[in-house]
């Protein structure tokens, strides 16, 4: 009932920047909490950043001061601006959205993931 499409991943050198986008579409009444997770090879998926419906944000300690999460409710989109990228940031990045559907049910959805590789 809801699709999430991510974009913006790629290969970047250490110290570089990337901006990820995640667009939600479908039977959406309201987007609640929106978040970005990542999973590096051989590691568990971890929370990177979250933005609530009122705009409050939280970040993993490892990305504080370097990454910024934001949302555009008019476009049903969540962004992740990543600056000063490190090799340790290499991972598949997933968006996750808590949605209130038009039938008033509440569901949680994942994007398909976008690869971010930080390498010289």
PDB file of C-alpha atoms in Angstrom:
ATOM      1  CA  UNK A   1       0.000   0.000   0.000  1.00  0.00           C
ATOM      2  CA  UNK A   2       3.016   2.273   0.428  1.00  0.00           C
ATOM      3  CA  UNK A   3       6.183   2.282  -1.625  1.00  0.00           C
ATOM      4  CA  UNK A   4       9.479   3.853  -0.616  1.00  0.00           C
ATOM      5  CA  UNK A   5      12.011   4.729  -3.302  1.00  0.00           C
ATOM      6  CA  UNK A   6      15.510   5.704  -2.263  1.00  0.00           C
ATOM      7  CA  UNK A   7      18.143   7.473  -4.326  1.00  0.00           C
ATOM      8  CA  UNK A   8      21.416   9.326  -3.992  1.00  0.00           C
ATOM      9  CA  UNK A   9      23.829   6.591  -3.060  1.00  0.00           C
ATOM     10  CA  UNK A  10      27.135   6.053  -4.800  1.00  0.00           C
ATOM     11  CA  UNK A  11      30.896   6.064  -4.532  1.00  0.00           C
ATOM     12  CA  UNK A  12      32.579   8.996  -2.813  1.00  0.00           C
ATOM     13  CA  UNK A  13      36.055   9.722  -1.501  1.00  0.00           C
ATOM     14  CA  UNK A  14      36.711  10.153   2.222  1.00  0.00           C
ATOM     15  CA  UNK A  15      35.760  13.665   3.273  1.00  0.00           C
ATOM     16  CA  UNK A  16      33.162  13.941   0.545  1.00  0.00           C
ATOM     17  CA  UNK A  17      29.407  14.394   0.721  1.00  0.00           C
ATOM     18  CA  UNK A  18      26.273  12.656  -0.474  1.00  0.00           C
ATOM     19  CA  UNK A  19      22.581  13.380  -0.115  1.00  0.00           C
ATOM     20  CA  UNK A  20      20.137  10.499   0.130  1.00  0.00           C
ATOM     21  CA  UNK A  21      16.444  10.874  -0.651  1.00  0.00           C
ATOM     22  CA  UNK A  22      13.492   8.613   0.100  1.00  0.00           C
ATOM     23  CA  UNK A  23      10.114   9.304  -1.469  1.00  0.00           C
ATOM     24  CA  UNK A  24       6.970   7.676  -0.125  1.00  0.00           C
ATOM     25  CA  UNK A  25       3.914   7.064  -2.272  1.00  0.00           C
ATOM     26  CA  UNK A  26       0.632   5.208  -1.966  1.00  0.00           C
ATOM     27  CA  UNK A  27      -2.311   5.236   0.378  1.00  0.00           C
ATOM     28  CA  UNK A  28      -0.851   7.754   2.797  1.00  0.00           C
ATOM     29  CA  UNK A  29      -2.864   9.810   5.246  1.00  0.00           C
ATOM     30  CA  UNK A  30       0.081  10.901   7.329  1.00  0.00           C
ATOM     31  CA  UNK A  31       3.801  10.190   7.599  1.00  0.00           C
ATOM     32  CA  UNK A  32       4.842   9.835  11.211  1.00  0.00           C
ATOM     33  CA  UNK A  33       8.419   9.088  12.257  1.00  0.00           C
ATOM     34  CA  UNK A  34      10.883   8.819   9.380  1.00  0.00           C
ATOM     35  CA  UNK A  35      14.354   7.352   9.761  1.00  0.00           C
ATOM     36  CA  UNK A  36      17.508   6.166   8.062  1.00  0.00           C
ATOM     37  CA  UNK A  37      19.252   2.918   8.978  1.00  0.00           C
ATOM     38  CA  UNK A  38      22.380   1.345   7.562  1.00  0.00           C
ATOM     39  CA  UNK A  39      23.899  -2.088   7.373  1.00  0.00           C
ATOM     40  CA  UNK A  40      27.572  -2.683   6.709  1.00  0.00           C
ATOM     41  CA  UNK A  41      28.903  -6.060   5.524  1.00  0.00           C
ATOM     42  CA  UNK A  42      28.965  -8.550   8.376  1.00  0.00           C
ATOM     43  CA  UNK A  43      27.239  -6.164  10.774  1.00  0.00           C
ATOM     44  CA  UNK A  44      23.720  -5.713  12.072  1.00  0.00           C
ATOM     45  CA  UNK A  45      21.450  -2.989  10.787  1.00  0.00           C
ATOM     46  CA  UNK A  46      21.782   0.154  12.898  1.00  0.00           C
ATOM     47  CA  UNK A  47      19.806   3.359  13.310  1.00  0.00           C
ATOM     48  CA  UNK A  48      21.546   6.369  11.802  1.00  0.00           C
ATOM     49  CA  UNK A  49      19.054   9.205  12.256  1.00  0.00           C
ATOM     50  CA  UNK A  50      15.372   9.781  12.930  1.00  0.00           C
ATOM     51  CA  UNK A  51      13.010  12.730  12.480  1.00  0.00           C
ATOM     52  CA  UNK A  52       9.609  12.828  14.126  1.00  0.00           C
ATOM     53  CA  UNK A  53       6.430  14.369  12.744  1.00  0.00           C
ATOM     54  CA  UNK A  54       7.091  17.562  14.716  1.00  0.00           C
ATOM     55  CA  UNK A  55      10.619  17.848  13.341  1.00  0.00           C
ATOM     56  CA  UNK A  56      12.588  16.589  16.313  1.00  0.00           C
ATOM     57  CA  UNK A  57      15.752  14.730  15.338  1.00  0.00           C
ATOM     58  CA  UNK A  58      18.111  12.211  16.874  1.00  0.00           C
ATOM     59  CA  UNK A  59      21.380  10.798  15.591  1.00  0.00           C
ATOM     60  CA  UNK A  60      23.716   7.914  16.232  1.00  0.00           C
ATOM     61  CA  UNK A  61      26.822   9.095  18.048  1.00  0.00           C
ATOM     62  CA  UNK A  62      28.973   8.009  15.117  1.00  0.00           C
ATOM     63  CA  UNK A  63      27.328  10.508  12.739  1.00  0.00           C
ATOM     64  CA  UNK A  64      26.553  13.465  14.997  1.00  0.00           C
ATOM     65  CA  UNK A  65      27.856  16.706  13.543  1.00  0.00           C
ATOM     66  CA  UNK A  66      28.338  15.146  10.098  1.00  0.00           C
ATOM     67  CA  UNK A  67      24.886  13.944   9.008  1.00  0.00           C
ATOM     68  CA  UNK A  68      21.623  15.878   8.897  1.00  0.00           C
ATOM     69  CA  UNK A  69      18.184  14.330   8.527  1.00  0.00           C
ATOM     70  CA  UNK A  70      15.298  16.430   7.239  1.00  0.00           C
ATOM     71  CA  UNK A  71      11.847  15.942   5.773  1.00  0.00           C
ATOM     72  CA  UNK A  72       9.564  17.647   3.302  1.00  0.00           C
ATOM     73  CA  UNK A  73       6.004  16.679   4.165  1.00  0.00           C
ATOM     74  CA  UNK A  74       4.594  18.269   1.019  1.00  0.00           C
ATOM     75  CA  UNK A  75       6.761  15.932  -1.057  1.00  0.00           C
ATOM     76  CA  UNK A  76       6.470  12.886   1.242  1.00  0.00           C
ATOM     77  CA  UNK A  77      10.252  12.811   1.292  1.00  0.00           C
ATOM     78  CA  UNK A  78      12.964  12.292   3.877  1.00  0.00           C
ATOM     79  CA  UNK A  79      16.568  13.286   3.233  1.00  0.00           C
ATOM     80  CA  UNK A  80      19.922  12.418   4.723  1.00  0.00           C
ATOM     81  CA  UNK A  81      22.706  14.903   4.059  1.00  0.00           C
ATOM     82  CA  UNK A  82      26.019  13.189   4.725  1.00  0.00           C
ATOM     83  CA  UNK A  83      29.166  15.293   5.023  1.00  0.00           C
ATOM     84  CA  UNK A  84      32.752  14.481   5.988  1.00  0.00           C
ATOM     85  CA  UNK A  85      32.187  10.883   4.994  1.00  0.00           C
ATOM     86  CA  UNK A  86      34.486   8.208   6.372  1.00  0.00           C
ATOM     87  CA  UNK A  87      35.282   4.718   5.142  1.00  0.00           C
ATOM     88  CA  UNK A  88      33.339   3.407   8.159  1.00  0.00           C
ATOM     89  CA  UNK A  89      30.196   4.970   6.679  1.00  0.00           C
ATOM     90  CA  UNK A  90      30.256   2.419   3.856  1.00  0.00           C
ATOM     91  CA  UNK A  91      27.002   0.479   4.032  1.00  0.00           C
ATOM     92  CA  UNK A  92      23.616  -0.051   2.471  1.00  0.00           C
ATOM     93  CA  UNK A  93      21.341   2.737   3.679  1.00  0.00           C
ATOM     94  CA  UNK A  94      17.641   2.067   4.203  1.00  0.00           C
ATOM     95  CA  UNK A  95      14.837   4.482   4.884  1.00  0.00           C
ATOM     96  CA  UNK A  96      12.110   3.479   7.286  1.00  0.00           C
ATOM     97  CA  UNK A  97       8.782   5.227   7.607  1.00  0.00           C
ATOM     98  CA  UNK A  98       5.906   4.890  10.044  1.00  0.00           C
ATOM     99  CA  UNK A  99       2.718   5.611   8.122  1.00  0.00           C
ATOM    100  CA  UNK A 100      -0.901   6.217   9.000  1.00  0.00           C
ATOM    101  CA  UNK A 101      -2.815   4.879   6.005  1.00  0.00           C
ATOM    102  CA  UNK A 102      -6.024   6.333   4.593  1.00  0.00           C
ATOM    103  CA  UNK A 103      -7.915   3.439   6.209  1.00  0.00           C
ATOM    104  CA  UNK A 104      -6.484   4.723   9.533  1.00  0.00           C
ATOM    105  CA  UNK A 105      -4.321   1.654  10.052  1.00  0.00           C
ATOM    106  CA  UNK A 106      -0.725   2.305  11.058  1.00  0.00           C
ATOM    107  CA  UNK A 107       2.080   0.450   9.325  1.00  0.00           C
ATOM    108  CA  UNK A 108       5.863   0.501   9.083  1.00  0.00           C
ATOM    109  CA  UNK A 109       7.685   0.300   5.758  1.00  0.00           C
ATOM    110  CA  UNK A 110      11.263  -0.154   4.548  1.00  0.00           C
ATOM    111  CA  UNK A 111      12.906   1.079   1.399  1.00  0.00           C
ATOM    112  CA  UNK A 112      14.907  -1.214  -0.874  1.00  0.00           C
ATOM    113  CA  UNK A 113      18.240   0.243   0.203  1.00  0.00           C
ATOM    114  CA  UNK A 114      20.886   2.318  -1.545  1.00  0.00           C
ATOM    115  CA  UNK A 115      24.594   1.557  -1.494  1.00  0.00           C
ATOM    116  CA  UNK A 116      27.018   4.143  -0.122  1.00  0.00           C
ATOM    117  CA  UNK A 117      30.703   3.390  -0.619  1.00  0.00           C
ATOM    118  CA  UNK A 118      33.373   5.648   0.821  1.00  0.00           C
ATOM    119  CA  UNK A 119      36.757   4.827  -0.651  1.00  0.00           C
ATOM    120  CA  UNK A 120      39.813   6.496  -2.123  1.00  0.00           C
TER     121      UNK A 120
END
